Coordinates of C-alpha atoms in Angstrom, one line a residue:
Y1335 CA -34.8 -41.3 0.5
E1336 CA -35.3 -37.8 2.0
Y1337 CA -35.0 -39.5 5.4
F1338 CA -31.7 -41.0 4.6
L1339 CA -30.3 -37.6 3.4
S1340 CA -31.4 -35.8 6.5
R1341 CA -30.1 -38.6 8.8
Q1342 CA -26.7 -38.3 7.1
E1343 CA -26.6 -34.6 7.9
M1344 CA -27.6 -34.9 11.6
R1345 CA -24.2 -34.4 13.2
F1346 CA -23.8 -33.9 16.9
S1347 CA -21.3 -33.2 19.6
L1348 CA -20.7 -34.5 23.1
V1349 CA -20.3 -32.2 26.1
V1350 CA -18.9 -33.6 29.3
A1351 CA -16.9 -32.8 32.4
A1352 CA -14.7 -35.7 33.7
N1353 CA -11.7 -36.3 35.9
H1354 CA -8.6 -38.0 34.7
S1355 CA -10.2 -41.4 35.5
F1356 CA -13.2 -40.3 33.3
G1357 CA -15.5 -40.3 36.3
I1358 CA -18.5 -38.0 35.7
G1359 CA -21.0 -38.6 38.4
K1360 CA -21.8 -39.9 41.9
N1361 CA -25.2 -40.8 43.2
G1362 CA -27.0 -39.0 40.4
G1363 CA -25.1 -35.8 40.9
I1364 CA -21.8 -34.0 39.8
P1365 CA -18.9 -34.5 42.3
W1366 CA -17.7 -30.9 41.9
H1367 CA -19.0 -27.4 41.6
L1368 CA -17.3 -25.4 38.9
P1369 CA -19.1 -22.1 38.0
G1370 CA -16.8 -21.5 35.0
D1371 CA -17.6 -24.9 33.6
L1372 CA -21.4 -24.3 34.0
K1373 CA -21.0 -21.0 32.2
F1374 CA -19.1 -22.7 29.4
F1375 CA -21.8 -25.4 29.1
K1376 CA -24.6 -22.9 28.9
N1377 CA -22.9 -20.7 26.4
L1378 CA -21.9 -23.6 24.2
T1379 CA -25.2 -25.3 24.1
S1380 CA -27.3 -22.2 23.9
H1381 CA -25.5 -19.9 21.4
T1382 CA -26.4 -20.0 17.8
S1383 CA -24.9 -18.1 14.9
N1384 CA -28.4 -17.6 13.5
P1385 CA -30.8 -15.9 16.0
N1386 CA -33.8 -17.6 14.3
L1387 CA -32.5 -21.1 15.2
Q1388 CA -32.0 -22.9 18.4
N1389 CA -29.8 -25.9 19.5
A1390 CA -31.0 -29.2 20.8
V1391 CA -29.7 -31.2 23.8
I1392 CA -30.1 -35.0 24.1
M1393 CA -29.9 -36.6 27.6
G1394 CA -30.9 -39.7 29.5
R1395 CA -33.7 -39.7 32.1
K1396 CA -31.3 -39.7 35.0
T1397 CA -29.5 -36.6 33.6
W1398 CA -32.8 -34.9 33.2
E1399 CA -33.8 -35.7 36.8
S1400 CA -30.4 -34.4 38.1
I1401 CA -31.1 -30.9 36.7
P1402 CA -32.7 -28.8 39.5
S1403 CA -36.4 -28.5 38.7
K1404 CA -36.3 -24.7 38.4
F1405 CA -33.9 -25.1 35.5
R1406 CA -35.9 -27.8 33.7
P1407 CA -36.2 -27.8 30.8
L1408 CA -32.9 -26.1 29.9
S1409 CA -34.0 -22.8 28.4
K1410 CA -33.5 -21.6 24.8
R1411 CA -32.8 -25.3 23.8
L1412 CA -34.9 -28.1 22.6
N1413 CA -34.7 -30.8 25.3
V1414 CA -34.8 -34.4 24.1
I1415 CA -35.0 -37.0 26.9
L1416 CA -34.2 -40.7 26.4
T1417 CA -36.2 -43.1 28.6
T1418 CA -37.7 -46.6 28.5
Q1419 CA -40.4 -45.2 30.8
K1420 CA -42.0 -42.8 28.4
D1421 CA -45.6 -43.3 29.7
A1422 CA -44.6 -42.9 33.4
L1423 CA -42.5 -39.8 32.7
K1424 CA -44.9 -38.2 30.2
S1425 CA -47.3 -37.1 33.0
R1426 CA -44.4 -35.2 34.7
I1427 CA -43.1 -33.4 31.6
E1428 CA -45.5 -30.9 30.1
Y1429 CA -43.2 -28.5 28.3
S1430 CA -43.3 -27.4 24.7
N1431 CA -39.6 -27.7 24.3
A1432 CA -39.1 -31.1 25.9
H1433 CA -39.7 -34.4 24.1
L1434 CA -39.5 -38.0 25.2
V1435 CA -38.0 -40.7 23.0
S1436 CA -37.1 -44.4 23.6
T1437 CA -33.8 -44.6 21.8
F1438 CA -30.9 -42.5 20.6
E1439 CA -31.8 -43.3 17.0
E1440 CA -35.3 -42.1 17.6
A1441 CA -33.8 -38.8 19.0
L1442 CA -31.9 -38.3 15.8
R1443 CA -34.9 -39.1 13.6
L1444 CA -37.0 -36.6 15.6
L1445 CA -34.4 -33.8 15.1
S1446 CA -34.0 -34.6 11.4
S1447 CA -37.7 -34.6 10.8
E1448 CA -39.5 -31.9 8.9
Q1449 CA -40.8 -30.6 12.2
F1450 CA -37.4 -29.7 13.6
S1451 CA -34.6 -30.0 11.0
R1452 CA -35.0 -26.4 9.7
S1453 CA -35.1 -24.9 13.2
I1454 CA -32.2 -26.7 14.8
E1455 CA -28.6 -25.4 14.3
S1456 CA -26.5 -27.7 16.5
V1457 CA -27.1 -30.9 18.6
Y1458 CA -25.4 -31.6 21.8
V1459 CA -25.4 -34.9 23.8
I1460 CA -25.1 -34.1 27.6
G1461 CA -25.2 -37.4 29.4
G1462 CA -25.3 -39.8 31.1
G1463 CA -22.9 -42.6 30.8
S1464 CA -24.8 -45.1 28.7
V1465 CA -26.0 -42.3 26.4
Y1466 CA -22.4 -41.1 25.9
R1467 CA -21.3 -44.6 25.1
E1468 CA -23.8 -45.1 22.4
A1469 CA -23.4 -41.7 20.9
M1470 CA -19.6 -41.9 20.8
K1471 CA -19.7 -45.0 18.6
M1472 CA -21.7 -43.3 15.9
S1473 CA -20.0 -41.7 12.9
E1474 CA -22.3 -38.6 13.3
C1475 CA -20.4 -37.7 16.5
E1476 CA -18.3 -34.9 15.2
Y1477 CA -16.8 -33.2 18.3
I1478 CA -16.3 -33.9 22.0
Y1479 CA -16.1 -31.0 24.4
L1480 CA -14.3 -32.3 27.4
T1481 CA -13.8 -30.3 30.6
R1482 CA -10.9 -32.2 32.2
V1483 CA -11.1 -31.8 36.0
D1484 CA -8.0 -32.3 38.2
M1485 CA -9.9 -34.1 40.9
N1486 CA -9.0 -37.8 41.1
D1487 CA -9.5 -38.3 44.8
V1488 CA -13.3 -38.3 44.5
E1489 CA -15.2 -41.6 44.0
C1490 CA -17.5 -41.8 41.0
D1491 CA -20.1 -44.4 40.0
T1492 CA -20.7 -43.1 36.5
F1493 CA -18.0 -42.9 33.8
F1494 CA -17.4 -41.4 30.4
P1495 CA -16.0 -43.8 27.8
R1496 CA -12.3 -43.5 27.1
I1497 CA -11.7 -41.5 23.9
D1498 CA -10.2 -43.6 21.1
E1499 CA -7.3 -41.5 19.8
T1500 CA -7.3 -43.4 16.5
V1501 CA -10.8 -42.0 15.8
Y1502 CA -10.6 -38.6 17.6
E1503 CA -7.8 -36.0 17.8
S1504 CA -7.4 -33.1 20.2
S1505 CA -7.8 -29.9 18.3
T1506 CA -7.8 -27.2 21.1
V1507 CA -6.8 -27.1 24.7
S1508 CA -7.5 -24.1 26.9
E1509 CA -5.4 -22.6 29.7
K1510 CA -5.9 -24.0 33.2
N1511 CA -8.8 -22.5 35.2
I1512 CA -9.4 -22.7 38.9
D1513 CA -12.8 -22.7 40.8
N1514 CA -13.2 -23.5 44.5
G1515 CA -9.6 -24.7 44.5
I1516 CA -10.2 -27.2 41.7
S1517 CA -8.1 -26.9 38.5
Y1518 CA -9.7 -27.7 35.1
E1519 CA -9.2 -27.1 31.4
F1520 CA -11.4 -27.3 28.3
V1521 CA -10.3 -29.8 25.6
K1522 CA -12.0 -30.1 22.2
F1523 CA -11.7 -33.3 20.2
R1524 CA -12.8 -33.8 16.6
R1525 CA -13.3 -36.9 14.6
K1526 CA -10.4 -37.4 12.2
Q1527 CA -11.3 -36.6 8.6
S1528 CA -10.3 -40.0 7.2
E1529 CA -12.8 -41.5 9.6
C1530 CA -15.5 -39.1 8.6
K1531 CA -15.0 -39.7 4.9
A1532 CA -15.1 -43.5 5.2
N1533 CA -18.1 -43.3 7.5
E1534 CA -20.0 -41.1 5.1
E1535 CA -19.8 -43.5 2.3
E1536 CA -20.6 -46.7 4.3
M1537 CA -23.3 -44.8 6.2
Q1538 CA -25.2 -44.5 2.9
Y1539 CA -25.6 -48.3 3.0
L1540 CA -26.4 -48.5 6.7
D1541 CA -28.9 -45.6 6.6
L1542 CA -30.6 -47.2 3.6
I1543 CA -31.0 -50.5 5.5
R1544 CA -32.3 -48.6 8.5
D1545 CA -34.8 -46.8 6.4
I1546 CA -36.0 -50.0 4.7
V1547 CA -36.4 -51.8 8.1
E1548 CA -38.4 -48.9 9.6
N1549 CA -40.3 -47.6 6.6
G1550 CA -40.2 -50.3 3.9
V1551 CA -43.3 -51.9 2.3
Q1552 CA -44.0 -55.5 3.3
K1553 CA -44.0 -57.7 0.2
G1554 CA -44.0 -61.4 -0.6
D1555 CA -41.3 -62.8 -2.9
R1556 CA -40.2 -65.7 -5.0
T1557 CA -38.5 -67.4 -2.2
G1558 CA -41.4 -67.3 0.2
T1559 CA -39.3 -65.5 2.9
G1560 CA -40.9 -62.1 2.7
T1561 CA -39.3 -58.8 2.5
L1562 CA -39.4 -55.1 3.4
S1563 CA -38.5 -53.0 0.4
K1564 CA -38.2 -49.5 -1.1
F1565 CA -37.9 -48.6 -4.8
G1566 CA -35.5 -46.3 -6.5
C1567 CA -32.4 -45.5 -4.3
Q1568 CA -28.8 -44.6 -5.1
M1569 CA -25.4 -44.8 -3.5
R1570 CA -22.1 -43.3 -4.6
F1571 CA -18.5 -44.4 -3.8
S1572 CA -15.2 -42.8 -4.7
L1573 CA -12.5 -45.1 -6.2
R1574 CA -9.8 -42.5 -6.3
D1575 CA -6.4 -43.0 -4.7
N1576 CA -6.8 -46.8 -4.8
V1577 CA -9.5 -46.6 -2.0
F1578 CA -11.7 -49.7 -2.4
P1579 CA -15.2 -49.7 -0.9
L1580 CA -15.2 -53.1 0.8
L1581 CA -17.7 -52.5 3.6
T1582 CA -16.4 -52.8 7.1
T1583 CA -19.4 -53.2 9.4
K1584 CA -19.2 -56.9 8.6
R1585 CA -16.6 -58.9 6.8
V1586 CA -17.2 -59.1 3.1
F1587 CA -15.8 -62.2 1.3
W1588 CA -13.2 -60.5 -0.7
R1589 CA -11.7 -63.6 -2.3
G1590 CA -15.2 -64.6 -3.4
V1591 CA -15.8 -61.2 -5.0
A1592 CA -12.5 -61.3 -7.0
E1593 CA -12.7 -65.0 -8.0
E1594 CA -16.3 -64.6 -9.2
L1595 CA -15.5 -61.5 -11.2
L1596 CA -12.6 -63.2 -12.9
W1597 CA -14.9 -66.1 -13.6
F1598 CA -17.4 -63.7 -15.2
I1599 CA -14.7 -62.2 -17.3
R1600 CA -13.7 -65.7 -18.6
G1601 CA -17.3 -66.2 -19.8
S1602 CA -17.7 -69.4 -17.7
T1603 CA -21.1 -70.7 -16.7
N1604 CA -19.8 -73.7 -14.6
S1605 CA -20.3 -73.1 -10.9
K1606 CA -18.0 -76.1 -10.1
E1607 CA -15.0 -74.0 -11.2
L1608 CA -15.7 -71.6 -8.3
S1609 CA -16.5 -74.4 -5.9
E1610 CA -13.1 -76.0 -6.5
K1611 CA -11.6 -72.7 -5.3
G1612 CA -13.7 -72.7 -2.2
V1613 CA -16.1 -70.1 -3.5
R1614 CA -19.5 -71.7 -3.1
I1615 CA -21.8 -68.7 -3.7
W1616 CA -23.4 -70.3 -6.8
D1617 CA -23.7 -73.8 -5.4
A1618 CA -27.3 -73.5 -4.3
N1619 CA -28.5 -72.1 -7.6
G1620 CA -26.6 -74.8 -9.6
S1621 CA -27.8 -77.7 -7.4
R1622 CA -29.6 -80.7 -9.0
E1623 CA -32.8 -79.9 -7.0
F1624 CA -32.8 -76.2 -7.9
L1625 CA -32.3 -76.8 -11.7
D1626 CA -35.0 -79.6 -11.7
N1627 CA -37.4 -77.2 -10.0
L1628 CA -36.8 -74.8 -12.9
G1629 CA -37.6 -77.5 -15.4
L1630 CA -33.9 -77.7 -16.5
T1631 CA -33.8 -81.4 -15.9
E1632 CA -31.4 -82.0 -18.9
R1633 CA -28.9 -79.6 -17.5
E1634 CA -25.8 -80.9 -15.6
E1635 CA -25.5 -80.0 -12.0
G1636 CA -23.4 -76.8 -11.8
D1637 CA -24.4 -75.7 -15.4
L1638 CA -25.9 -72.2 -14.7
G1639 CA -26.9 -71.5 -18.3
P1640 CA -26.5 -68.1 -20.1
I1641 CA -26.0 -66.0 -16.9
Y1642 CA -23.9 -62.8 -16.6
S1643 CA -20.6 -64.2 -17.9
F1644 CA -22.2 -65.5 -21.0
Q1645 CA -24.1 -62.3 -21.7
W1646 CA -21.0 -60.2 -21.1
R1647 CA -18.9 -62.2 -23.6
H1648 CA -21.4 -63.9 -26.0
F1649 CA -24.6 -61.9 -26.0
G1650 CA -27.0 -63.3 -28.6
A1651 CA -25.2 -66.6 -29.1
K1652 CA -27.3 -69.8 -28.8
Y1653 CA -26.5 -71.4 -25.4
V1654 CA -25.9 -75.2 -25.5
D1655 CA -24.1 -76.1 -22.3
R1656 CA -21.2 -75.3 -20.1
H1657 CA -18.8 -77.4 -22.1
T1658 CA -19.3 -75.7 -25.5
D1659 CA -16.7 -73.4 -27.0
Y1660 CA -18.4 -70.2 -27.9
T1661 CA -15.3 -68.4 -29.3
G1662 CA -16.4 -65.9 -31.9
Q1663 CA -20.1 -66.3 -31.2
G1664 CA -22.4 -63.5 -30.1
V1665 CA -21.4 -60.0 -29.1
D1666 CA -18.4 -59.6 -26.8
Q1667 CA -19.9 -56.6 -24.8
L1668 CA -17.0 -56.4 -22.4
Q1669 CA -14.4 -56.1 -25.2
N1670 CA -16.7 -53.6 -26.9
V1671 CA -16.7 -51.4 -23.8
I1672 CA -12.9 -51.5 -23.6
D1673 CA -12.6 -50.6 -27.3
K1674 CA -15.0 -47.7 -27.0
L1675 CA -13.2 -46.3 -23.9
K1676 CA -9.9 -46.4 -25.8
N1677 CA -11.1 -45.0 -29.1
N1678 CA -14.2 -42.9 -28.3
P1679 CA -14.4 -42.2 -24.6
N1680 CA -17.1 -39.5 -25.1
D1681 CA -19.5 -42.1 -26.5
R1682 CA -22.8 -42.2 -24.5
R1683 CA -23.4 -45.8 -25.5
I1684 CA -20.7 -47.5 -23.5
I1685 CA -23.0 -50.0 -21.9
M1686 CA -22.9 -53.6 -20.9
S1687 CA -26.2 -55.5 -20.3
A1688 CA -26.8 -58.9 -18.8
W1689 CA -30.6 -58.7 -19.3
N1690 CA -31.4 -60.8 -22.4
P1691 CA -35.2 -61.6 -22.5
S1692 CA -34.8 -64.4 -25.0
D1693 CA -32.4 -66.3 -22.6
L1694 CA -34.1 -65.7 -19.2
H1695 CA -35.8 -69.0 -19.2
L1696 CA -32.5 -70.8 -19.6
M1697 CA -30.8 -69.1 -16.7
A1698 CA -30.5 -70.6 -13.2
L1699 CA -31.0 -67.1 -12.0
P1700 CA -32.0 -64.0 -14.0
P1701 CA -29.5 -61.2 -13.6
C1702 CA -30.0 -59.0 -10.5
H1703 CA -27.3 -56.5 -11.5
V1704 CA -28.7 -55.8 -14.9
L1705 CA -26.8 -53.1 -16.7
C1706 CA -23.7 -50.9 -16.3
Q1707 CA -22.7 -47.7 -18.1
F1708 CA -19.2 -46.2 -18.2
Y1709 CA -18.3 -42.5 -18.4
V1710 CA -15.0 -40.7 -18.8
A1711 CA -14.3 -37.2 -17.5
N1712 CA -10.9 -35.6 -16.9
G1713 CA -9.1 -38.9 -17.5
E1714 CA -11.2 -40.6 -14.8
L1715 CA -13.5 -43.6 -15.5
S1716 CA -16.8 -43.8 -13.6
C1717 CA -19.3 -46.6 -13.7
M1718 CA -23.1 -46.6 -12.9
M1719 CA -24.7 -50.0 -12.4
Y1720 CA -28.4 -50.6 -12.3
Q1721 CA -29.6 -53.4 -10.1
R1722 CA -33.2 -54.6 -10.4
S1723 CA -33.2 -56.8 -7.2
C1724 CA -31.1 -55.7 -4.3
D1725 CA -30.6 -58.1 -1.3
M1726 CA -29.3 -55.4 1.1
G1727 CA -28.0 -57.9 3.7
L1728 CA -26.1 -60.4 1.7
G1729 CA -25.9 -59.4 -1.9
V1730 CA -25.4 -55.6 -2.1
P1731 CA -22.0 -55.4 -0.2
F1732 CA -20.7 -58.1 -2.6
N1733 CA -22.2 -56.3 -5.6
I1734 CA -20.6 -53.0 -4.7
A1735 CA -17.2 -54.6 -4.4
S1736 CA -17.6 -56.5 -7.6
Y1737 CA -18.4 -53.6 -9.8
C1738 CA -15.8 -51.4 -8.2
L1739 CA -13.3 -54.1 -9.0
L1740 CA -14.6 -54.3 -12.6
T1741 CA -14.2 -50.6 -12.9
R1742 CA -10.6 -50.7 -11.6
L1743 CA -9.7 -53.4 -14.1
I1744 CA -11.2 -51.7 -17.1
A1745 CA -9.6 -48.4 -16.1
Q1746 CA -6.2 -50.0 -15.9
V1747 CA -6.6 -51.7 -19.3
C1748 CA -7.7 -48.4 -20.8
G1749 CA -5.0 -46.3 -19.2
L1750 CA -7.5 -44.3 -17.2
K1751 CA -7.7 -43.3 -13.5
C1752 CA -10.7 -44.2 -11.5
G1753 CA -13.6 -41.8 -10.6
D1754 CA -16.8 -42.9 -8.9
F1755 CA -19.0 -46.0 -8.7
I1756 CA -22.7 -45.1 -8.7
H1757 CA -25.1 -47.8 -7.5
A1758 CA -28.7 -47.4 -8.7
L1759 CA -31.0 -49.7 -6.8
G1760 CA -34.5 -50.7 -8.0
D1761 CA -36.2 -53.0 -5.5
A1762 CA -33.9 -52.6 -2.5
H1763 CA -35.1 -55.1 0.1
V1764 CA -34.3 -56.7 3.4
Y1765 CA -35.4 -60.3 3.9
R1766 CA -37.4 -60.8 7.0
N1767 CA -34.9 -63.4 8.3
H1768 CA -32.1 -60.8 7.9
I1769 CA -33.7 -58.1 10.1
E1770 CA -32.2 -59.2 13.4
P1771 CA -28.6 -59.8 12.0
L1772 CA -28.8 -56.4 10.4
K1773 CA -29.8 -54.7 13.7
V1774 CA -26.5 -56.0 15.0
Q1775 CA -24.7 -54.5 12.0
L1776 CA -26.4 -51.1 12.4
K1777 CA -24.9 -50.7 15.8
R1778 CA -21.3 -51.0 14.5
I1779 CA -19.1 -48.0 13.6
P1780 CA -17.8 -48.1 10.0
R1781 CA -14.0 -48.2 9.7
S1782 CA -11.8 -46.8 7.0
F1783 CA -12.0 -48.6 3.6
P1784 CA -9.0 -50.6 2.5
T1785 CA -6.9 -49.8 -0.5
L1786 CA -6.4 -52.2 -3.5
E1787 CA -3.2 -52.4 -5.5
I1788 CA -3.4 -54.1 -8.9
N1789 CA -0.3 -55.5 -10.8
P1790 CA 0.4 -52.6 -13.2
K1791 CA 2.0 -55.0 -15.7
V1792 CA -1.4 -56.5 -16.7
T1793 CA -3.0 -54.6 -19.6
N1794 CA -5.3 -57.2 -21.1
I1795 CA -8.7 -57.8 -19.4
D1796 CA -8.4 -61.6 -19.9
D1797 CA -5.0 -61.8 -18.2
F1798 CA -5.9 -60.8 -14.6
Q1799 CA -5.4 -63.4 -11.9
M1800 CA -6.1 -63.4 -8.2
S1801 CA -2.4 -63.0 -7.5
D1802 CA -2.5 -59.6 -9.2
F1803 CA -4.6 -58.1 -6.4
T1804 CA -3.2 -56.9 -3.1
L1805 CA -5.8 -55.7 -0.6
K1806 CA -4.3 -53.5 2.2
G1807 CA -5.7 -52.2 5.5
Y1808 CA -8.9 -54.2 5.5
S1809 CA -9.9 -54.4 9.2
P1810 CA -13.7 -55.1 9.3
H1811 CA -15.9 -56.1 12.1
K1812 CA -16.7 -59.8 12.5
K1813 CA -18.8 -61.7 10.1
I1814 CA -22.5 -61.7 10.6
P1815 CA -24.2 -65.0 9.5
M1816 CA -27.2 -64.5 7.2
E1817 CA -29.1 -67.2 5.3
M1818 CA -29.4 -66.9 1.6
A1819 CA -33.0 -66.9 0.3
V1820 CA -33.1 -69.4 -2.7

């Protein structure tokens, strides 16, 4: 958990000189000599506001080798060199302020480690082309310091990526400078605030996955797949201004999220109702084979038993089957939550639990998201949900969206605004067969979350329908296939 916090805080900037075609190099060297730019580079990457701290520079092996040997390593800066030839290069680098790493991620981990995090003020990425490309995609890239050189008649074989103006905006532009007959200017780009905010929330999820994959404990599990896991983590998402935390680094099945939640609210335990709408997320757990393996041989296929929906609306009632009318039986926890929020919002007992030990043996699957508590402050409704078993690859993105939607619906019914959704994770795990797909996801840049508009005319929790929801601005990366462990 400490790693994930420090990783979040490890922001960095790119420093580059490029012509208007974004060319930056030729044959391992710089195609121009600009003393003013070299002075700017040295001042920017060396200066610290705290004299007890130093800055770090991250560079590729070719950039390191392009620096004249008498200037290596760059003085008054911690030099971090990326190379796939660590062993071969190690014998030629024997400096206390130069460190070799294999990947950009490893460089950030090194700088955010206890050894360096308290002695580093700023981090600058200084080349070359492939390092720039990887760094620019990361949400931690906060600024780009570009020296724009008016020299397009020179051939280059190394290029800086084009700057995406939907992500970065120009914040300052200097006056023109001239050295050796070459005109140039300094331009500072910064990541747009909306991008930073969206990234910070989704990066919680990505960084937790990264931490689990790299540092998690190997464990067996019920499915026989095997996991890497950590215990006791937390994420927080803001629901204000209609922002809806539907993760963007892979497509989340929004219609499935909404239809399942409405199905829970109805108190249904029949998976076929979802299947008929093309939502097949419960099909495997309701199959004939799965139920028979649990010893529920008398149960009809698709009858899931007293799962979430039953516990929310009929806690304590005797479960018979999916056809029985349970009206008036058991405790309607969901309605109790709404009544308390309307009549006694300061109550510290506004809780809904799906964990009923006396019914666990009758369920197709014991609840993973076990309990949620609601809290009102300054007219805003927040929800904290505790999840005992957290499938980070498949389940958790779905669970986040589901409880955020539940909070939105309850807030509307109770005449409240929305505050935060806090996700408390017990056994947070990555299945071994999800590791490679998740590595693909970890390379993606989070995009802004969508907004969700809900029909304001609906004021009864049982009256919401799919047509009452309008999701706007959801532009995720492509779907990443992952197999569900059953």
